Amino acid sequence: QETDKLFDIMRAMKKNNKSIILITHKLNEVLAVSDRVTVLRKGEYIDTVITKDATIQSLTDMMVGRPVSLAIDRPAAEEIKPILSIEALTALNPDGARALDDVTFKAYGGEILGVAGISGSGQRELCEAIAGLYPVIGGAILYRNEVNGQEVDENLVGLNPNEIVRKGVALAFVPEDRLGMGLVPSLDMVDNIMLKSYRKNKGIFVDRKSPRQIAERLVEELMIVTPDVFTPVRKLSGGNVQKVLVGREIDAAPHLLMVAYPVRGLDINSSHTIYHLLNQQKMKGVAVIFVGEDLDVLMEISDRLLVMSDGRVTGIVDPRVTSKQDIGLLMLGQSRHQEKGADAV
């Protein structure tokens, strides 16, 4: 709804003889509001076309340089099992207002739980609270763990990341701030991968052989473009930085994988590589929590979609049977409707 209002303003400016340059990776927006489209690829001018003669497929092929499939898979896992249960989670922001307000939901292994909401609706605080990086004042974060051969729900509230790891919680987190929080920009791939494993070393020497082997394998499997695995990650493109970060977290074999805006600013090809990796984890029985900003993508890839507004959960819906407009209303907090049966497995 807010995007439509912005486009109306842009059309009004056009009628007043204003010239507008719109830079976006959302091709449906390009087709909806532009008159001409110029395509760039790796810093080079490719072509300029009249919008009415273009399609999403034709623009994508020009952007990538070859024909590509735009379909996003949503395979069904054979087994669904509970991994995470969030109960009445509440947290305050630095100003004392509620960043999370009585948030309750479940995440299951074998599914992708999408999280939608206008920016600043509590998505970042939610992920960081689960990872032990954001203080909470109430509620529970119950992780299904195996202790002495029995499954138990362990409450992670009050634990820092090191304590969570020591409890045997197999959790991986890809934050939205790739180079500020996810990776160390001045370090190379090997050292950034070693950040996940160096505490496991025994003795005074650090094992660099295993992280190097992991880095070289990720370069090959994810087609990471880099001069070598010893190049500082700040010198890589955004898409390749994201592949390094996602690949490192997945290599840790998590049971719970949280990714926040994993394809922000990435090209079509890199985006679909990330979608494929998330589906692979889902089919291995991992519970994937995918925080995204592109509602079309969230509706295509998610098995269930949790919608947040102003720190609250306004609905948990089945994206296969819920309209984009209804989800938009939930994002604006205008309805507290919850799709019947959407939170049941």
Tab-separated table of C-alpha atoms in Angstrom:
chain	number	residue	atom	x	y	z
A	1	GLN	CA	0.000	0.000	0.000
A	2	GLU	CA	2.794	2.440	0.822
A	3	THR	CA	4.597	1.521	-2.395
A	4	ASP	CA	1.463	2.283	-4.422
A	5	LYS	CA	1.231	5.717	-2.784
A	6	LEU	CA	4.882	6.415	-3.633
A	7	PHE	CA	4.273	5.478	-7.255
A	8	ASP	CA	1.260	7.804	-7.399
A	9	ILE	CA	3.517	10.644	-6.208
A	10	MET	CA	6.101	9.777	-8.857
A	11	ARG	CA	3.446	9.776	-11.599
A	12	ALA	CA	2.248	13.186	-10.416
A	13	MET	CA	5.822	14.489	-10.562
A	14	LYS	CA	6.133	13.154	-14.102
A	15	LYS	CA	3.009	15.087	-15.137
A	16	ASN	CA	4.721	18.203	-13.770
A	17	ASN	CA	7.611	17.627	-16.198
A	18	LYS	CA	9.978	16.227	-13.576
A	19	SER	CA	12.605	13.696	-14.591
A	20	ILE	CA	12.857	10.674	-12.287
A	21	ILE	CA	15.574	8.025	-12.151
A	22	LEU	CA	14.452	4.947	-10.195
A	23	ILE	CA	17.119	2.426	-9.151
A	24	THR	CA	15.681	-0.862	-7.866
A	25	HIS	CA	16.160	-4.616	-8.096
A	26	LYS	CA	12.380	-5.230	-7.972
A	27	LEU	CA	11.453	-5.676	-11.610
A	28	ASN	CA	7.696	-5.551	-11.021
A	29	GLU	CA	8.210	-1.987	-9.776
A	30	VAL	CA	10.216	-1.127	-12.889
A	31	LEU	CA	7.412	-2.362	-15.135
A	32	ALA	CA	4.721	-0.625	-13.071
A	33	VAL	CA	6.080	2.894	-13.027
A	34	SER	CA	8.840	3.486	-15.597
A	35	ASP	CA	8.767	4.563	-19.259
A	36	ARG	CA	12.230	3.313	-20.230
A	37	VAL	CA	14.580	0.803	-18.611
A	38	THR	CA	18.367	0.809	-18.732
A	39	VAL	CA	20.098	-2.427	-17.740
A	40	LEU	CA	23.575	-2.508	-16.205
A	41	ARG	CA	25.634	-5.649	-15.586
A	42	LYS	CA	28.906	-5.611	-13.666
A	43	GLY	CA	29.264	-1.882	-14.248
A	44	GLU	CA	28.699	-2.101	-18.003
A	45	TYR	CA	25.813	-0.633	-20.010
A	46	ILE	CA	23.818	-3.442	-21.646
A	47	ASP	CA	20.780	-1.831	-23.278
A	48	THR	CA	17.878	0.589	-22.925
A	49	VAL	CA	14.387	-0.640	-23.777
A	50	ILE	CA	10.878	0.784	-23.798
A	51	THR	CA	9.072	-0.511	-20.701
A	52	LYS	CA	5.894	-1.522	-22.539
A	53	ASP	CA	8.005	-3.821	-24.721
A	54	ALA	CA	9.780	-5.462	-21.752
A	55	THR	CA	8.898	-8.321	-19.397
A	56	ILE	CA	10.375	-9.497	-16.115
A	57	GLN	CA	11.906	-12.448	-17.971
A	58	SER	CA	13.493	-10.314	-20.709
A	59	LEU	CA	14.961	-7.865	-18.191
A	60	THR	CA	16.265	-10.690	-16.016
A	61	ASP	CA	17.969	-12.363	-18.972
A	62	MET	CA	19.704	-9.059	-19.799
A	63	MET	CA	20.757	-8.556	-16.173
A	64	VAL	CA	22.246	-12.039	-15.861
A	65	GLY	CA	23.513	-12.411	-19.427
A	66	ARG	CA	21.744	-15.677	-20.152
A	67	PRO	CA	18.241	-17.209	-19.907
A	68	VAL	CA	17.340	-17.995	-16.293
A	69	SER	CA	14.365	-19.513	-14.507
A	70	LEU	CA	12.466	-17.135	-12.221
A	71	ALA	CA	10.574	-19.863	-10.375
A	72	ILE	CA	11.199	-20.168	-6.628
A	73	ASP	CA	10.727	-23.717	-5.378
A	74	ARG	CA	8.712	-24.627	-2.288
A	75	PRO	CA	9.322	-28.374	-1.851
A	76	ALA	CA	7.433	-30.226	0.872
A	77	ALA	CA	9.524	-31.975	3.541
A	78	GLU	CA	8.569	-35.521	4.491
A	79	GLU	CA	8.821	-34.888	8.220
A	80	ILE	CA	7.884	-31.817	10.251
A	81	LYS	CA	9.110	-31.647	13.836
A	82	PRO	CA	9.100	-28.900	16.502
A	83	ILE	CA	12.413	-27.103	17.004
A	84	LEU	CA	11.619	-23.719	18.547
A	85	SER	CA	8.754	-22.343	20.605
A	86	ILE	CA	8.558	-18.627	21.391
A	87	GLU	CA	6.146	-17.798	24.207
A	88	ALA	CA	5.067	-14.241	25.108
A	89	LEU	CA	8.533	-12.862	24.303
A	90	THR	CA	8.856	-9.215	25.335
A	91	ALA	CA	11.817	-6.860	24.969
A	92	LEU	CA	12.449	-3.132	25.324
A	93	ASN	CA	14.375	-0.826	23.019
A	94	PRO	CA	16.873	1.710	24.461
A	95	ASP	CA	14.100	4.304	24.774
A	96	GLY	CA	12.058	2.022	26.997
A	97	ALA	CA	9.358	1.289	24.425
A	98	ARG	CA	8.489	-2.309	23.593
A	99	ALA	CA	10.570	-3.601	20.698
A	100	LEU	CA	8.879	-7.006	21.081
A	101	ASP	CA	5.395	-7.174	22.530
A	102	ASP	CA	4.135	-10.591	23.681
A	103	VAL	CA	5.493	-12.425	20.606
A	104	THR	CA	4.365	-16.058	20.378
A	105	PHE	CA	4.940	-18.612	17.590
A	106	LYS	CA	6.527	-21.970	16.755
A	107	ALA	CA	9.190	-22.917	14.200
A	108	TYR	CA	9.392	-26.450	12.835
A	109	GLY	CA	12.163	-28.468	11.282
A	110	GLY	CA	11.333	-29.105	7.640
A	111	GLU	CA	9.720	-25.719	7.002
A	112	ILE	CA	10.633	-22.177	6.082
A	113	LEU	CA	8.861	-19.722	8.359
A	114	GLY	CA	8.832	-16.362	6.604
A	115	VAL	CA	8.749	-13.155	8.649
A	116	ALA	CA	7.172	-10.127	6.978
A	117	GLY	CA	6.739	-6.591	8.215
A	118	ILE	CA	7.527	-2.992	7.501
A	119	SER	CA	11.144	-2.177	8.363
A	120	GLY	CA	11.569	-1.589	12.087
A	121	SER	CA	8.633	-3.743	13.171
A	122	GLY	CA	10.751	-5.869	15.514
A	123	GLN	CA	12.278	-8.339	13.060
A	124	ARG	CA	15.877	-7.528	13.985
A	125	GLU	CA	15.190	-7.597	17.726
A	126	LEU	CA	13.397	-10.934	17.387
A	127	CYS	CA	16.314	-12.648	15.653
A	128	GLU	CA	18.897	-11.150	17.991
A	129	ALA	CA	16.859	-12.107	21.063
A	130	ILE	CA	16.724	-15.744	19.919
A	131	ALA	CA	20.486	-15.674	19.262
A	132	GLY	CA	21.218	-14.292	22.745
A	133	LEU	CA	22.247	-10.869	21.458
A	134	TYR	CA	19.283	-8.779	22.644
A	135	PRO	CA	18.029	-8.631	26.249
A	136	VAL	CA	14.429	-9.650	26.944
A	137	ILE	CA	12.276	-8.801	29.952
A	138	GLY	CA	9.698	-11.558	29.719
A	139	GLY	CA	8.608	-14.727	27.982
A	140	ALA	CA	10.438	-17.864	26.921
A	141	ILE	CA	12.618	-19.082	24.046
A	142	LEU	CA	12.246	-22.865	24.161
A	143	TYR	CA	14.642	-24.883	21.992
A	144	ARG	CA	14.010	-28.613	21.529
A	145	ASN	CA	17.314	-30.197	22.490
A	146	GLU	CA	18.474	-33.753	23.099
A	147	VAL	CA	19.865	-34.339	26.592
A	148	ASN	CA	20.957	-37.828	27.705
A	149	GLY	CA	18.999	-39.381	24.855
A	150	GLN	CA	15.771	-37.537	25.666
A	151	GLU	CA	14.235	-34.489	24.007
A	152	VAL	CA	13.735	-31.525	26.320
A	153	ASP	CA	12.722	-27.906	25.815
A	154	GLU	CA	15.519	-25.660	27.068
A	155	ASN	CA	14.823	-21.998	27.765
A	156	LEU	CA	17.485	-19.801	26.156
A	157	VAL	CA	16.350	-16.564	27.803
A	158	GLY	CA	19.209	-14.934	29.694
A	159	LEU	CA	21.942	-16.913	27.924
A	160	ASN	CA	24.649	-15.245	25.840
A	161	PRO	CA	25.805	-16.772	22.532
A	162	ASN	CA	28.702	-18.689	24.123
A	163	GLU	CA	26.404	-20.214	26.738
A	164	ILE	CA	23.918	-21.170	24.025
A	165	VAL	CA	26.672	-22.963	22.111
A	166	ARG	CA	27.880	-24.766	25.247
A	167	LYS	CA	24.374	-26.097	25.788
A	168	GLY	CA	24.658	-27.884	22.459
A	169	VAL	CA	22.146	-25.647	20.682
A	170	ALA	CA	22.723	-25.968	16.920
A	171	LEU	CA	21.755	-22.437	15.927
A	172	ALA	CA	23.055	-20.370	13.016
A	173	PHE	CA	22.282	-16.709	12.417
A	174	VAL	CA	22.817	-14.610	9.282
A	175	PRO	CA	22.232	-10.990	10.392
A	176	GLU	CA	21.191	-8.195	8.049
A	177	ASP	CA	24.435	-6.285	8.727
A	178	ARG	CA	26.809	-8.514	6.784
A	179	LEU	CA	30.099	-6.684	7.311
A	180	GLY	CA	29.315	-4.997	10.613
A	181	MET	CA	27.916	-7.955	12.523
A	182	GLY	CA	28.185	-11.080	10.382
A	183	LEU	CA	31.764	-10.953	9.134
A	184	VAL	CA	34.985	-9.064	9.920
A	185	PRO	CA	35.674	-7.007	6.753
A	186	SER	CA	39.468	-6.888	7.121
A	187	LEU	CA	39.790	-10.661	7.550
A	188	ASP	CA	39.853	-13.148	4.671
A	189	MET	CA	37.481	-16.060	4.113
A	190	VAL	CA	39.622	-18.503	6.065
A	191	ASP	CA	39.810	-16.323	9.166
A	192	ASN	CA	36.104	-15.456	9.030
A	193	ILE	CA	35.247	-19.139	8.872
A	194	MET	CA	37.685	-19.836	11.705
A	195	LEU	CA	35.682	-17.470	13.944
A	196	LYS	CA	33.090	-20.265	14.231
A	197	SER	CA	35.585	-22.965	15.187
A	198	TYR	CA	38.668	-21.572	16.914
A	199	ARG	CA	37.275	-22.196	20.425
A	200	LYS	CA	37.194	-25.925	19.658
A	201	ASN	CA	40.978	-26.064	19.275
A	202	LYS	CA	42.955	-27.804	21.984
A	203	GLY	CA	46.355	-26.462	22.913
A	204	ILE	CA	48.022	-23.193	21.977
A	205	PHE	CA	47.921	-23.594	18.186
A	206	VAL	CA	44.975	-22.675	15.974
A	207	ASP	CA	43.847	-25.071	13.265
A	208	ARG	CA	43.814	-23.153	9.974
A	209	LYS	CA	43.805	-26.195	7.708
A	210	SER	CA	40.158	-27.142	8.251
A	211	PRO	CA	38.808	-23.577	7.765
A	212	ARG	CA	40.847	-23.279	4.568
A	213	GLN	CA	39.370	-26.519	3.242
A	214	ILE	CA	35.876	-25.259	4.096
A	215	ALA	CA	36.582	-21.930	2.360
A	216	GLU	CA	37.844	-23.616	-0.795
A	217	ARG	CA	34.826	-25.927	-0.844
A	218	LEU	CA	32.409	-23.003	-0.449
A	219	VAL	CA	34.118	-21.127	-3.301
A	220	GLU	CA	33.528	-24.122	-5.564
A	221	GLU	CA	30.022	-25.083	-4.421
A	222	LEU	CA	28.588	-21.554	-4.209
A	223	MET	CA	30.574	-20.131	-7.144
A	224	ILE	CA	32.039	-17.363	-4.976
A	225	VAL	CA	34.013	-14.924	-7.125
A	226	THR	CA	37.249	-14.058	-5.307
A	227	PRO	CA	40.949	-13.941	-6.275
A	228	ASP	CA	41.624	-16.501	-3.535
A	229	VAL	CA	40.439	-17.502	-0.056
A	230	PHE	CA	42.966	-15.113	1.519
A	231	THR	CA	41.430	-11.955	0.026
A	232	PRO	CA	39.791	-9.674	2.652
A	233	VAL	CA	36.018	-10.105	2.372
A	234	ARG	CA	35.511	-6.307	2.184
A	235	LYS	CA	36.971	-6.481	-1.329
A	236	LEU	CA	34.271	-8.887	-2.526
A	237	SER	CA	30.965	-7.859	-4.083
A	238	GLY	CA	27.814	-7.849	-1.940
A	239	GLY	CA	26.555	-11.089	-3.432
A	240	ASN	CA	29.810	-12.912	-2.801
A	241	VAL	CA	30.035	-11.548	0.749
A	242	GLN	CA	26.552	-12.920	1.397
A	243	LYS	CA	27.487	-16.321	-0.029
A	244	VAL	CA	30.480	-16.450	2.329
A	245	LEU	CA	28.297	-15.601	5.324
A	246	VAL	CA	25.432	-17.961	4.480
A	247	GLY	CA	27.830	-20.744	3.503
A	248	ARG	CA	29.757	-20.433	6.778
A	249	GLU	CA	26.587	-20.612	8.886
A	250	ILE	CA	25.141	-23.558	6.965
A	251	ASP	CA	28.441	-25.439	7.205
A	252	ALA	CA	27.950	-25.481	10.985
A	253	ALA	CA	25.083	-27.983	10.432
A	254	PRO	CA	22.407	-26.054	12.358
A	255	HIS	CA	19.017	-27.347	13.473
A	256	LEU	CA	17.737	-23.765	13.519
A	257	LEU	CA	18.820	-21.309	10.818
A	258	MET	CA	17.811	-17.638	10.989
A	259	VAL	CA	18.484	-15.389	8.000
A	260	ALA	CA	17.654	-11.675	7.923
A	261	TYR	CA	17.280	-10.028	4.507
A	262	PRO	CA	19.668	-12.542	2.911
A	263	VAL	CA	19.161	-11.307	-0.671
A	264	ARG	CA	19.034	-7.542	-0.051
A	265	GLY	CA	20.823	-5.820	-2.923
A	266	LEU	CA	21.788	-9.081	-4.645
A	267	ASP	CA	21.349	-9.809	-8.348
A	268	ILE	CA	18.796	-12.354	-9.552
A	269	ASN	CA	21.359	-15.125	-9.944
A	270	SER	CA	22.836	-14.720	-6.439
A	271	SER	CA	19.351	-14.423	-4.945
A	272	HIS	CA	18.251	-17.746	-6.399
A	273	THR	CA	21.447	-19.379	-5.130
A	274	ILE	CA	20.465	-18.276	-1.604
A	275	TYR	CA	16.869	-19.504	-2.056
A	276	HIS	CA	18.213	-22.898	-3.167
A	277	LEU	CA	20.465	-23.123	-0.097
A	278	LEU	CA	17.546	-22.356	2.233
A	279	ASN	CA	15.395	-25.021	0.598
A	280	GLN	CA	18.239	-27.523	0.899
A	281	GLN	CA	18.408	-26.876	4.642
A	282	LYS	CA	14.656	-27.178	4.976
A	283	MET	CA	14.682	-30.575	3.243
A	284	LYS	CA	17.390	-31.722	5.694
A	285	GLY	CA	14.999	-31.067	8.575
A	286	VAL	CA	16.349	-27.650	9.589
A	287	ALA	CA	13.914	-25.038	10.905
A	288	VAL	CA	14.515	-21.968	8.736
A	289	ILE	CA	13.348	-18.505	9.822
A	290	PHE	CA	13.557	-16.167	6.831
A	291	VAL	CA	13.145	-12.436	7.485
A	292	GLY	CA	12.570	-10.709	4.152
A	293	GLU	CA	11.484	-7.426	2.623
A	294	ASP	CA	10.196	-8.686	-0.740
A	295	LEU	CA	6.664	-9.883	-0.053
A	296	ASP	CA	6.418	-11.680	-3.407
A	297	VAL	CA	9.464	-13.793	-2.556
A	298	LEU	CA	8.242	-14.489	0.981
A	299	MET	CA	4.882	-15.683	-0.355
A	300	GLU	CA	6.588	-18.007	-2.843
A	301	ILE	CA	9.198	-19.645	-0.616
A	302	SER	CA	7.562	-19.726	2.840
A	303	ASP	CA	5.500	-22.615	4.176
A	304	ARG	CA	4.001	-20.285	6.785
A	305	LEU	CA	4.273	-16.530	7.015
A	306	LEU	CA	4.508	-14.668	10.325
A	307	VAL	CA	3.556	-10.995	10.021
A	308	MET	CA	4.808	-8.355	12.466
A	309	SER	CA	3.726	-4.783	13.098
A	310	ASP	CA	5.113	-2.497	15.801
A	311	GLY	CA	6.751	-5.380	17.674
A	312	ARG	CA	3.615	-7.556	17.686
A	313	VAL	CA	2.610	-10.645	15.740
A	314	THR	CA	-0.484	-9.601	13.801
A	315	GLY	CA	-0.968	-12.917	12.046
A	316	ILE	CA	0.513	-16.281	11.077
A	317	VAL	CA	-0.897	-17.210	7.676
A	318	ASP	CA	-0.585	-19.739	4.890
A	319	PRO	CA	0.825	-17.717	1.957
A	320	ARG	CA	-0.659	-20.172	-0.538
A	321	VAL	CA	-4.220	-19.163	0.365
A	322	THR	CA	-3.758	-15.603	1.674
A	323	SER	CA	-3.804	-12.549	-0.605
A	324	LYS	CA	-0.994	-10.039	-0.808
A	325	GLN	CA	-3.423	-7.283	0.166
A	326	ASP	CA	-4.470	-9.107	3.353
A	327	ILE	CA	-0.832	-9.590	4.316
A	328	GLY	CA	-0.217	-5.903	3.591
A	329	LEU	CA	-2.993	-4.962	6.004
A	330	LEU	CA	-1.442	-7.179	8.680
A	331	MET	CA	1.906	-5.462	8.099
A	332	LEU	CA	0.203	-2.131	8.762
A	333	GLY	CA	-1.373	-3.496	11.938
A	334	GLN	CA	-4.883	-2.914	10.610
A	335	SER	CA	-6.052	-6.450	11.322
A	336	ARG	CA	-5.232	-9.119	13.879
A	337	HIS	CA	-6.659	-11.891	11.718
A	338	GLN	CA	-4.871	-15.232	11.941
A	339	GLU	CA	-5.418	-17.721	9.160
A	340	LYS	CA	-7.284	-20.712	10.508
A	341	GLY	CA	-4.995	-23.699	10.844
A	342	ALA	CA	-1.921	-21.817	9.595
A	343	ASP	CA	-0.003	-22.432	12.834
A	344	ALA	CA	-0.934	-26.099	12.974
A	345	VAL	CA	1.238	-28.917	11.684
